[in-house]
Amino acid sequence: MTTTLIRNVRPYGEDATDLSVRDGVLVGAFGPDETIDEDLDATGLVALPGLVDLHTHLREPGGEEAETVATGSAAAALGGYTAVFAMPNTNPAQDSPVVVEHVWRLGREAGLVDVHPVGAVTVGLGGERLAEMGMMAASPAGVRMFSDDGRCVNDPLIMRRALEYARSLDAVVAQHAEDHRLTVGAQAHEGPVAARLGLTGWPASAEESIVARDAMLAAAAGARLHVCHLSTAGSVGVLRWARGHVAARDGFGVSAEVTPHHLLLTDAAAEDYDPVHKVNPPLRPEADTLALRRALADGEIDCVATDHAPHAVEAKDCEWSVARPGMLGLQTALPVVALTMVGTGMLDWRGVARVCSEAPARIAGLADQGRPLAPGEPANLTLVDPDAAWTVRGAELASIADNTPYEGMDLPCSVVHTMLRGRWTVRDGRIQQSEGGPS
Ligand code: DOR
Ligand code: ZN
């Protein structure tokens, strides 16, 4: 038996209390004669359920010069995460039971967060033939989320079949909503900034039209659709319409995520012509940013997901037009959410727990994550110092790549400790490698 007493902590930022953990589970209190193995003074810290990220690129296999499952897991734990979903645009792609099981095993070996591989919708993310979704669901990785992220499932018939198949597997299809016919050569949000810089524009309608189409397809199939990295005010309007006005078969559901960078940064960031600000979907004007914040506060957007996208120096330290899109996110997500949502009074810490842990766990169907901080629940915890500001330095982050858009920026709060099923993965801001192998 191991017992940990976390003293004087503030669950959800509310009144201070003690949390007791016995053998990986939160308990009401220890017995009068019980030995306490570890006693942690957490005065001033906010306790949240461990964060869950539905959208992480861990790059292994095939992209190990930018990230591995082990380094990405470390970045996740340091960012307060206890579970992450690893997108399938690896090389080879996660489009078969063999590859998803491989990534899942690498996650277990790293032992710092639960790594759930996302299965590809189509073979090689080619958009043409459905991948072995059922076999991936039946593998030890137990895949329940499918996506071609990085690419849109553009063909409506393939998308329809994927949704129907997902329904039978009780799975969700996570769509990267981008009509590729409308974004040929696109480099930045279509608007005055891109025009001034001479960059081909990525119109908001390329996203919004796919969100609308997919909502109709999911409604007809009675399937669950999740929209990745929603980035425009118009897409929020489409979600509202889809939830309120679409006649749907039983089983229909639509959820959506927003990234921290779309909550904070705007297309004006591209003015410096630094490809660290190149991302897909692109950064949008401030009016979109503000609409996304309001939609997250109101629950119209369900959750925050990082779209953590590490890239090697060669892929980023080059001309804007040839640079790869994407930015690091795991270690800065919670502080950016605190800055944009808590600092502005739009969410309290209970709301942060909802959008960063509870909602993503529910969307992905995880039974043991995003749970209340209550006796009998698994001890997956993130302890945050709400007042410990820090300055972001890409070189100091755990990822192999250093493409953070927040270099030199002061962020308002710090993850201090992270606990996964009763074991510290992070103590005092440092990774704790497990001695006993996989947790
Ligand atoms: O910016 C992005 N980077 N968007 C995506 O959809 C894919 C991702 C990546 O894999 O780098
Ligand atoms: Zn994407």
Short mmCIF file of C-alpha atoms and ligand atoms in Angstrom, two decimals:
data_model
loop_
_atom_site.label_atom_id
_atom_site.label_comp_id
_atom_site.label_asym_id
_atom_site.label_seq_id
_atom_site.Cartn_x
_atom_site.Cartn_y
_atom_site.Cartn_z
CA MET A 1 0.00 0.00 0.00
CA THR A 2 1.20 3.51 -0.70
CA THR A 3 -0.41 6.54 0.80
CA THR A 4 0.06 10.19 -0.04
CA LEU A 5 -1.40 13.12 1.85
CA ILE A 6 -1.69 16.34 -0.17
CA ARG A 7 -2.22 19.02 2.41
CA ASN A 8 -3.98 22.35 2.09
CA VAL A 9 -4.67 22.22 -1.63
CA ARG A 10 -7.51 24.09 -3.38
CA PRO A 11 -9.60 21.67 -5.53
CA TYR A 12 -10.84 23.63 -8.58
CA GLY A 13 -9.38 26.78 -6.99
CA GLU A 14 -11.96 26.62 -4.20
CA ASP A 15 -11.52 26.28 -0.40
CA ALA A 16 -8.34 24.61 0.80
CA THR A 17 -8.57 21.04 2.02
CA ASP A 18 -6.50 17.86 2.17
CA LEU A 19 -6.58 15.17 -0.53
CA SER A 20 -5.71 11.61 0.47
CA VAL A 21 -4.49 9.04 -2.02
CA ARG A 22 -4.26 5.35 -1.27
CA ASP A 23 -3.03 2.92 -3.92
CA GLY A 24 -3.83 5.21 -6.82
CA VAL A 25 -7.30 6.14 -5.65
CA LEU A 26 -8.61 9.23 -3.86
CA VAL A 27 -10.02 8.33 -0.45
CA GLY A 28 -12.06 10.32 2.05
CA ALA A 29 -9.49 10.19 4.83
CA PHE A 30 -6.85 7.84 6.17
CA GLY A 31 -7.53 5.66 9.18
CA PRO A 32 -6.27 6.97 12.55
CA ASP A 33 -3.37 4.47 12.65
CA GLU A 34 -2.60 4.41 8.97
CA THR A 35 1.01 5.07 7.92
CA ILE A 36 1.36 8.02 5.59
CA ASP A 37 4.20 7.35 3.17
CA GLU A 38 4.35 10.84 1.79
CA ASP A 39 3.17 14.18 3.07
CA LEU A 40 3.09 17.07 0.59
CA ASP A 41 2.41 20.64 1.61
CA ALA A 42 0.41 22.05 -1.32
CA THR A 43 -0.55 25.38 0.24
CA GLY A 44 -1.64 27.83 -2.44
CA LEU A 45 -1.83 25.23 -5.22
CA VAL A 46 -4.96 24.60 -7.28
CA ALA A 47 -5.85 20.93 -7.86
CA LEU A 48 -7.45 19.91 -11.15
CA PRO A 49 -8.23 16.47 -12.57
CA GLY A 50 -5.31 15.42 -14.80
CA LEU A 51 -5.57 17.15 -18.17
CA VAL A 52 -6.57 15.21 -21.29
CA ASP A 53 -5.38 16.22 -24.77
CA LEU A 54 -7.39 14.93 -27.72
CA HIS A 55 -4.90 16.21 -30.28
CA THR A 56 -1.16 15.61 -29.96
CA HIS A 57 1.45 14.84 -32.61
CA LEU A 58 4.11 12.61 -31.07
CA ARG A 59 5.86 11.97 -34.42
CA GLU A 60 7.03 8.44 -33.65
CA PRO A 61 7.41 6.37 -35.78
CA GLY A 62 9.20 8.26 -38.51
CA GLY A 63 9.63 11.79 -37.18
CA GLU A 64 11.96 11.16 -34.25
CA GLU A 65 14.13 14.16 -35.12
CA ALA A 66 11.22 16.34 -33.89
CA GLU A 67 9.66 14.26 -31.07
CA THR A 68 9.39 10.73 -29.74
CA VAL A 69 6.64 9.13 -27.72
CA ALA A 70 8.96 9.41 -24.68
CA THR A 71 9.86 13.10 -25.10
CA GLY A 72 6.29 14.03 -26.01
CA SER A 73 5.05 12.12 -22.96
CA ALA A 74 7.47 14.13 -20.80
CA ALA A 75 6.23 17.40 -22.33
CA ALA A 76 2.66 16.27 -21.67
CA ALA A 77 3.28 15.37 -18.02
CA LEU A 78 5.11 18.66 -17.44
CA GLY A 79 2.11 20.42 -18.97
CA GLY A 80 -0.21 18.73 -16.46
CA TYR A 81 -1.56 16.02 -18.76
CA THR A 82 -2.34 12.47 -17.68
CA ALA A 83 -3.69 11.30 -21.07
CA VAL A 84 -2.98 12.28 -24.66
CA PHE A 85 -4.31 11.17 -28.03
CA ALA A 86 -1.53 10.68 -30.59
CA MET A 87 -2.50 11.67 -34.12
CA PRO A 88 -1.87 9.15 -36.90
CA ASN A 89 0.14 11.25 -39.38
CA THR A 90 3.29 9.36 -38.53
CA ASN A 91 5.49 7.45 -40.97
CA PRO A 92 4.31 4.75 -41.37
CA ALA A 93 0.89 6.14 -40.58
CA GLN A 94 -1.14 4.77 -37.68
CA ASP A 95 -3.54 3.09 -40.08
CA SER A 96 -3.19 -0.54 -38.99
CA PRO A 97 -3.39 -2.56 -35.78
CA VAL A 98 0.38 -3.12 -35.85
CA VAL A 99 1.29 0.56 -35.83
CA VAL A 100 -1.31 1.66 -33.28
CA GLU A 101 -0.23 -1.15 -30.97
CA HIS A 102 3.41 -0.11 -31.40
CA VAL A 103 2.68 3.50 -30.39
CA TRP A 104 0.49 2.35 -27.51
CA ARG A 105 3.35 0.14 -26.23
CA LEU A 106 5.86 2.99 -26.54
CA GLY A 107 3.49 5.07 -24.41
CA ARG A 108 3.32 2.35 -21.76
CA GLU A 109 7.10 2.06 -21.72
CA ALA A 110 7.51 5.82 -21.24
CA GLY A 111 4.96 5.50 -18.41
CA LEU A 112 4.34 9.23 -17.95
CA VAL A 113 0.87 9.69 -19.48
CA ASP A 114 -1.69 7.36 -20.99
CA VAL A 115 -0.95 7.46 -24.72
CA HIS A 116 -3.99 6.61 -26.82
CA PRO A 117 -3.21 6.28 -30.52
CA VAL A 118 -5.75 7.81 -32.86
CA GLY A 119 -6.39 5.53 -35.85
CA ALA A 120 -6.28 6.83 -39.41
CA VAL A 121 -9.61 6.99 -41.24
CA THR A 122 -8.04 6.12 -44.59
CA VAL A 123 -5.07 4.03 -45.65
CA GLY A 124 -1.91 6.14 -45.47
CA LEU A 125 -4.13 9.18 -44.84
CA GLY A 126 -4.60 9.08 -48.58
CA GLY A 127 -8.31 9.87 -48.42
CA GLU A 128 -9.25 7.05 -50.78
CA ARG A 129 -9.72 3.76 -48.97
CA LEU A 130 -10.99 3.22 -45.45
CA ALA A 131 -8.33 1.93 -43.07
CA GLU A 132 -8.84 -1.16 -40.91
CA MET A 133 -10.88 0.73 -38.34
CA GLY A 134 -12.41 -2.37 -36.76
CA MET A 135 -9.03 -4.09 -36.40
CA MET A 136 -7.55 -1.01 -34.74
CA ALA A 137 -10.53 -0.86 -32.37
CA ALA A 138 -9.98 -4.55 -31.51
CA SER A 139 -6.22 -4.19 -30.97
CA PRO A 140 -4.73 -3.82 -27.46
CA ALA A 141 -4.62 -0.07 -28.17
CA GLY A 142 -8.45 -0.13 -28.17
CA VAL A 143 -8.74 2.72 -30.66
CA ARG A 144 -11.98 4.71 -30.30
CA MET A 145 -11.01 7.88 -32.14
CA PHE A 146 -10.25 8.05 -35.84
CA SER A 147 -8.87 10.97 -37.83
CA ASP A 148 -6.79 11.78 -40.91
CA ASP A 149 -5.61 14.92 -39.12
CA GLY A 150 -3.22 17.02 -41.11
CA ARG A 151 -5.52 16.16 -44.00
CA CYS A 152 -9.30 16.48 -44.29
CA VAL A 153 -11.38 13.46 -45.23
CA ASN A 154 -12.49 15.46 -48.22
CA ASP A 155 -14.53 12.85 -50.10
CA PRO A 156 -18.09 12.91 -48.71
CA LEU A 157 -18.71 9.24 -49.49
CA ILE A 158 -15.59 8.13 -47.61
CA MET A 159 -16.57 10.39 -44.73
CA ARG A 160 -20.07 8.95 -44.70
CA ARG A 161 -18.74 5.40 -44.57
CA ALA A 162 -16.24 6.31 -41.85
CA LEU A 163 -19.01 7.79 -39.70
CA GLU A 164 -21.22 4.72 -40.22
CA TYR A 165 -18.37 2.40 -39.35
CA ALA A 166 -17.42 4.50 -36.32
CA ARG A 167 -20.98 4.31 -35.07
CA SER A 168 -20.87 0.53 -35.09
CA LEU A 169 -17.59 0.65 -33.13
CA ASP A 170 -18.90 3.25 -30.65
CA ALA A 171 -16.08 5.46 -31.86
CA VAL A 172 -15.80 9.09 -32.90
CA VAL A 173 -14.44 10.57 -36.12
CA ALA A 174 -12.29 13.65 -35.53
CA GLN A 175 -12.27 15.76 -38.67
CA HIS A 176 -9.56 18.21 -39.75
CA ALA A 177 -12.10 20.49 -41.44
CA GLU A 178 -10.48 21.94 -44.52
CA ASP A 179 -11.87 21.70 -48.03
CA HIS A 180 -8.58 21.19 -49.82
CA ARG A 181 -10.06 22.43 -53.09
CA LEU A 182 -10.40 25.84 -51.42
CA THR A 183 -6.94 25.94 -49.84
CA VAL A 184 -4.64 25.04 -52.72
CA GLY A 185 -1.34 26.78 -51.98
CA ALA A 186 -2.81 28.49 -48.91
CA GLN A 187 -0.30 29.97 -46.49
CA ALA A 188 -2.21 32.20 -44.07
CA HIS A 189 -5.73 33.35 -43.23
CA GLU A 190 -7.39 34.92 -46.27
CA GLY A 191 -7.61 38.60 -45.37
CA PRO A 192 -5.73 41.89 -45.41
CA VAL A 193 -2.60 40.57 -43.64
CA ALA A 194 -2.06 37.74 -46.15
CA ALA A 195 -2.80 40.11 -49.03
CA ARG A 196 -0.20 42.57 -47.77
CA LEU A 197 2.41 39.83 -47.35
CA GLY A 198 1.62 38.31 -50.72
CA LEU A 199 0.62 34.97 -49.18
CA THR A 200 -2.14 32.85 -50.71
CA GLY A 201 -5.19 32.96 -48.45
CA TRP A 202 -6.88 30.14 -46.52
CA PRO A 203 -10.55 31.19 -46.44
CA ALA A 204 -12.73 30.66 -43.38
CA SER A 205 -15.33 29.04 -45.63
CA ALA A 206 -12.97 26.13 -46.37
CA GLU A 207 -13.42 25.10 -42.73
CA GLU A 208 -17.04 26.14 -42.22
CA SER A 209 -18.37 24.31 -45.28
CA ILE A 210 -16.80 21.02 -44.14
CA VAL A 211 -18.13 21.42 -40.59
CA ALA A 212 -21.62 21.93 -42.03
CA ARG A 213 -21.34 19.03 -44.46
CA ASP A 214 -19.99 16.64 -41.83
CA ALA A 215 -22.68 17.61 -39.33
CA MET A 216 -25.29 16.58 -41.93
CA LEU A 217 -23.46 13.33 -42.69
CA ALA A 218 -23.10 12.48 -38.98
CA ALA A 219 -26.74 13.35 -38.33
CA ALA A 220 -27.86 11.03 -41.12
CA ALA A 221 -25.59 8.25 -39.90
CA GLY A 222 -26.44 8.70 -36.20
CA ALA A 223 -22.73 9.00 -35.58
CA ARG A 224 -20.42 11.08 -33.43
CA LEU A 225 -18.39 13.79 -35.12
CA HIS A 226 -15.62 15.71 -33.40
CA VAL A 227 -14.32 18.85 -35.10
CA CYS A 228 -10.60 19.42 -34.64
CA HIS A 229 -9.08 22.86 -34.01
CA LEU A 230 -12.16 24.98 -34.75
CA SER A 231 -10.82 28.37 -35.80
CA THR A 232 -13.54 30.74 -37.03
CA ALA A 233 -16.58 32.54 -35.64
CA GLY A 234 -18.55 31.16 -38.58
CA SER A 235 -17.75 27.58 -37.54
CA VAL A 236 -19.20 28.33 -34.09
CA GLY A 237 -22.40 29.42 -35.83
CA VAL A 238 -22.46 26.19 -37.84
CA LEU A 239 -22.08 24.15 -34.63
CA ARG A 240 -25.01 25.99 -33.07
CA TRP A 241 -27.14 25.27 -36.13
CA ALA A 242 -26.07 21.62 -36.24
CA ARG A 243 -27.00 21.08 -32.62
CA GLY A 244 -30.27 22.95 -32.77
CA HIS A 245 -31.77 22.50 -36.18
CA VAL A 246 -30.55 19.32 -37.81
CA ALA A 247 -32.90 16.34 -37.84
CA ALA A 248 -30.74 13.47 -36.67
CA ARG A 249 -30.83 9.75 -36.10
CA ASP A 250 -30.27 8.53 -32.57
CA GLY A 251 -26.63 8.42 -31.70
CA PHE A 252 -25.76 11.71 -33.43
CA GLY A 253 -23.45 14.03 -31.58
CA VAL A 254 -21.10 16.80 -32.55
CA SER A 255 -18.28 18.12 -30.40
CA ALA A 256 -15.48 20.56 -31.07
CA GLU A 257 -12.11 21.61 -29.77
CA VAL A 258 -10.15 24.86 -29.92
CA THR A 259 -6.39 25.21 -29.58
CA PRO A 260 -4.69 27.54 -27.11
CA HIS A 261 -2.98 29.33 -30.01
CA HIS A 262 -6.30 30.14 -31.68
CA LEU A 263 -7.48 31.61 -28.35
CA LEU A 264 -4.46 33.88 -27.99
CA LEU A 265 -2.67 34.64 -31.26
CA THR A 266 -4.04 36.38 -34.35
CA ASP A 267 -3.11 36.50 -38.02
CA ALA A 268 -1.19 39.68 -37.25
CA ALA A 269 1.53 37.36 -35.87
CA ALA A 270 2.40 36.47 -39.48
CA GLU A 271 3.54 40.06 -40.07
CA ASP A 272 7.01 39.12 -38.80
CA TYR A 273 7.19 36.49 -41.52
CA ASP A 274 8.53 34.00 -38.96
CA PRO A 275 7.29 30.49 -39.86
CA VAL A 276 6.98 29.67 -36.17
CA HIS A 277 3.57 31.34 -36.62
CA LYS A 278 2.59 29.15 -39.56
CA VAL A 279 -0.07 26.67 -38.51
CA ASN A 280 -3.01 24.83 -40.02
CA PRO A 281 -5.72 26.04 -39.72
CA PRO A 282 -4.04 29.43 -39.76
CA LEU A 283 -4.17 32.07 -37.05
CA ARG A 284 -7.29 34.16 -37.60
CA PRO A 285 -8.27 37.81 -36.98
CA GLU A 286 -9.01 39.02 -33.47
CA ALA A 287 -12.80 38.88 -33.97
CA ASP A 288 -12.51 35.10 -34.43
CA THR A 289 -10.24 34.75 -31.41
CA LEU A 290 -12.78 36.56 -29.23
CA ALA A 291 -15.68 34.52 -30.63
CA LEU A 292 -13.77 31.29 -29.89
CA ARG A 293 -13.18 32.41 -26.28
CA ARG A 294 -16.88 33.18 -25.82
CA ALA A 295 -17.90 29.85 -27.36
CA LEU A 296 -15.52 27.96 -25.06
CA ALA A 297 -16.88 29.81 -22.02
CA ASP A 298 -20.49 29.09 -23.06
CA GLY A 299 -19.85 25.40 -23.75
CA GLU A 300 -20.52 25.70 -27.50
CA ILE A 301 -16.93 24.60 -28.01
CA ASP A 302 -16.50 21.62 -25.74
CA CYS A 303 -12.82 21.53 -25.01
CA VAL A 304 -9.25 22.70 -25.49
CA ALA A 305 -6.83 20.51 -27.46
CA THR A 306 -3.22 21.45 -28.08
CA ASP A 307 -2.50 20.34 -31.67
CA HIS A 308 1.05 20.02 -30.29
CA ALA A 309 3.01 19.85 -33.56
CA PRO A 310 6.78 19.59 -33.12
CA HIS A 311 8.88 20.21 -36.20
CA ALA A 312 12.61 19.82 -36.76
CA VAL A 313 14.65 22.98 -37.32
CA GLU A 314 14.91 22.38 -41.10
CA ALA A 315 11.12 22.30 -41.37
CA LYS A 316 10.67 25.63 -39.62
CA ASP A 317 13.87 27.61 -40.06
CA CYS A 318 13.21 28.39 -43.72
CA GLU A 319 11.12 30.46 -46.09
CA TRP A 320 7.48 30.82 -44.90
CA SER A 321 6.04 29.18 -48.01
CA VAL A 322 8.01 25.94 -47.61
CA ALA A 323 7.86 25.73 -43.79
CA ARG A 324 5.69 23.01 -42.27
CA PRO A 325 2.63 24.18 -40.34
CA GLY A 326 2.40 23.56 -36.60
CA MET A 327 3.61 24.68 -33.19
CA LEU A 328 4.47 23.17 -29.82
CA GLY A 329 1.65 23.25 -27.31
CA LEU A 330 1.75 20.71 -24.51
CA GLN A 331 3.74 22.66 -21.93
CA THR A 332 2.13 26.01 -22.60
CA ALA A 333 -1.54 25.00 -23.03
CA LEU A 334 -2.75 25.41 -19.45
CA PRO A 335 -0.98 28.76 -18.90
CA VAL A 336 -2.36 30.08 -22.21
CA VAL A 337 -5.87 28.97 -21.20
CA ALA A 338 -5.32 30.69 -17.84
CA LEU A 339 -4.22 33.86 -19.62
CA THR A 340 -7.05 33.99 -22.15
CA MET A 341 -9.92 32.50 -20.14
CA VAL A 342 -9.22 32.78 -16.39
CA GLY A 343 -7.38 36.10 -16.56
CA THR A 344 -10.29 37.58 -18.53
CA GLY A 345 -12.91 36.26 -16.09
CA MET A 346 -14.48 34.02 -18.76
CA LEU A 347 -13.76 30.76 -16.93
CA ASP A 348 -12.94 29.88 -13.33
CA TRP A 349 -10.77 26.88 -12.46
CA ARG A 350 -13.82 24.63 -12.38
CA GLY A 351 -14.43 25.70 -15.96
CA VAL A 352 -10.81 24.95 -16.83
CA ALA A 353 -11.26 21.44 -15.40
CA ARG A 354 -14.29 21.06 -17.64
CA VAL A 355 -12.65 22.15 -20.89
CA CYS A 356 -9.17 20.68 -20.33
CA SER A 357 -10.06 17.39 -18.64
CA GLU A 358 -13.70 16.39 -18.18
CA ALA A 359 -15.05 17.19 -21.65
CA PRO A 360 -12.16 15.66 -23.63
CA ALA A 361 -12.30 12.49 -21.51
CA ARG A 362 -16.03 12.23 -22.17
CA ILE A 363 -15.65 12.81 -25.94
CA ALA A 364 -13.00 10.09 -26.15
CA GLY A 365 -14.91 7.70 -23.90
CA LEU A 366 -12.23 7.42 -21.21
CA ALA A 367 -13.70 6.01 -18.03
CA ASP A 368 -10.76 6.74 -15.73
CA GLN A 369 -9.80 10.30 -16.72
CA GLY A 370 -11.54 13.63 -16.30
CA ARG A 371 -13.23 12.37 -13.18
CA PRO A 372 -14.32 14.47 -10.18
CA LEU A 373 -11.83 15.09 -7.37
CA ALA A 374 -13.82 12.85 -5.04
CA PRO A 375 -13.32 9.71 -2.92
CA GLY A 376 -13.26 6.52 -4.97
CA GLU A 377 -12.00 8.23 -8.12
CA PRO A 378 -8.63 7.50 -9.74
CA ALA A 379 -5.88 9.82 -8.49
CA ASN A 380 -5.08 11.61 -11.75
CA LEU A 381 -4.17 15.11 -10.64
CA THR A 382 -2.59 18.32 -11.82
CA LEU A 383 -1.43 20.77 -9.16
CA VAL A 384 -1.00 24.31 -10.45
CA ASP A 385 0.54 27.37 -8.86
CA PRO A 386 -1.83 30.06 -10.20
CA ASP A 387 0.63 32.87 -9.42
CA ALA A 388 3.94 31.37 -10.57
CA ALA A 389 4.61 33.25 -13.81
CA TRP A 390 7.42 32.00 -16.04
CA THR A 391 9.12 32.97 -19.26
CA VAL A 392 8.87 30.51 -22.14
CA ARG A 393 12.18 29.31 -23.59
CA GLY A 394 11.81 26.78 -26.38
CA ALA A 395 15.20 25.26 -25.68
CA GLU A 396 14.13 24.44 -22.11
CA LEU A 397 10.97 22.58 -23.07
CA ALA A 398 11.02 18.77 -22.99
CA SER A 399 10.24 18.37 -26.69
CA ILE A 400 13.10 17.67 -29.08
CA ALA A 401 11.83 20.44 -31.37
CA ASP A 402 11.68 24.00 -30.07
CA ASN A 403 9.07 25.61 -32.33
CA THR A 404 7.08 27.46 -29.68
CA PRO A 405 5.27 30.63 -30.78
CA TYR A 406 5.54 31.93 -27.20
CA GLU A 407 9.33 32.30 -27.04
CA GLY A 408 10.23 34.97 -24.48
CA MET A 409 6.61 35.47 -23.46
CA ASP A 410 5.63 35.58 -19.77
CA LEU A 411 2.84 33.15 -18.94
CA PRO A 412 0.88 33.53 -15.71
CA CYS A 413 0.87 30.12 -14.00
CA SER A 414 2.88 26.91 -13.65
CA VAL A 415 2.16 23.22 -13.38
CA VAL A 416 4.05 22.12 -10.26
CA HIS A 417 3.11 18.47 -9.78
CA THR A 418 1.30 15.87 -11.90
CA MET A 419 0.03 12.53 -10.59
CA LEU A 420 -1.00 9.54 -12.70
CA ARG A 421 -2.95 6.86 -10.79
CA GLY A 422 -1.33 7.80 -7.51
CA ARG A 423 2.23 8.06 -8.83
CA TRP A 424 3.98 11.39 -9.34
CA THR A 425 5.05 11.83 -12.93
CA VAL A 426 6.10 15.41 -12.19
CA ARG A 427 7.27 16.74 -8.82
CA ASP A 428 8.33 20.36 -8.39
CA GLY A 429 8.33 20.81 -12.15
CA ARG A 430 10.59 17.81 -12.78
CA ILE A 431 9.87 14.52 -14.49
CA GLN A 432 9.83 11.48 -12.16
CA GLN A 433 10.74 8.37 -14.11
CA SER A 434 8.99 5.31 -12.78
CA GLU A 435 11.27 2.62 -11.41
CA GLY A 436 8.87 -0.21 -11.97
CA GLY A 437 8.33 0.27 -15.69
CA PRO A 438 4.90 0.96 -17.10
CA SER A 439 2.33 2.24 -14.66
O1 DOR B 1 -0.46 22.92 -38.07
C1 DOR B 1 -0.68 21.74 -38.17
N1 DOR B 1 0.28 20.82 -37.98
N2 DOR B 1 -1.91 21.32 -38.49
C2 DOR B 1 -2.17 20.04 -38.79
O2 DOR B 1 -3.29 19.76 -39.11
C3 DOR B 1 -1.12 19.04 -38.75
C4 DOR B 1 -0.02 19.44 -37.88
C5 DOR B 1 1.23 18.62 -38.07
O3 DOR B 1 1.15 17.40 -38.14
O4 DOR B 1 2.32 19.21 -38.10
ZN ZN B 2 -5.30 19.28 -38.05
#
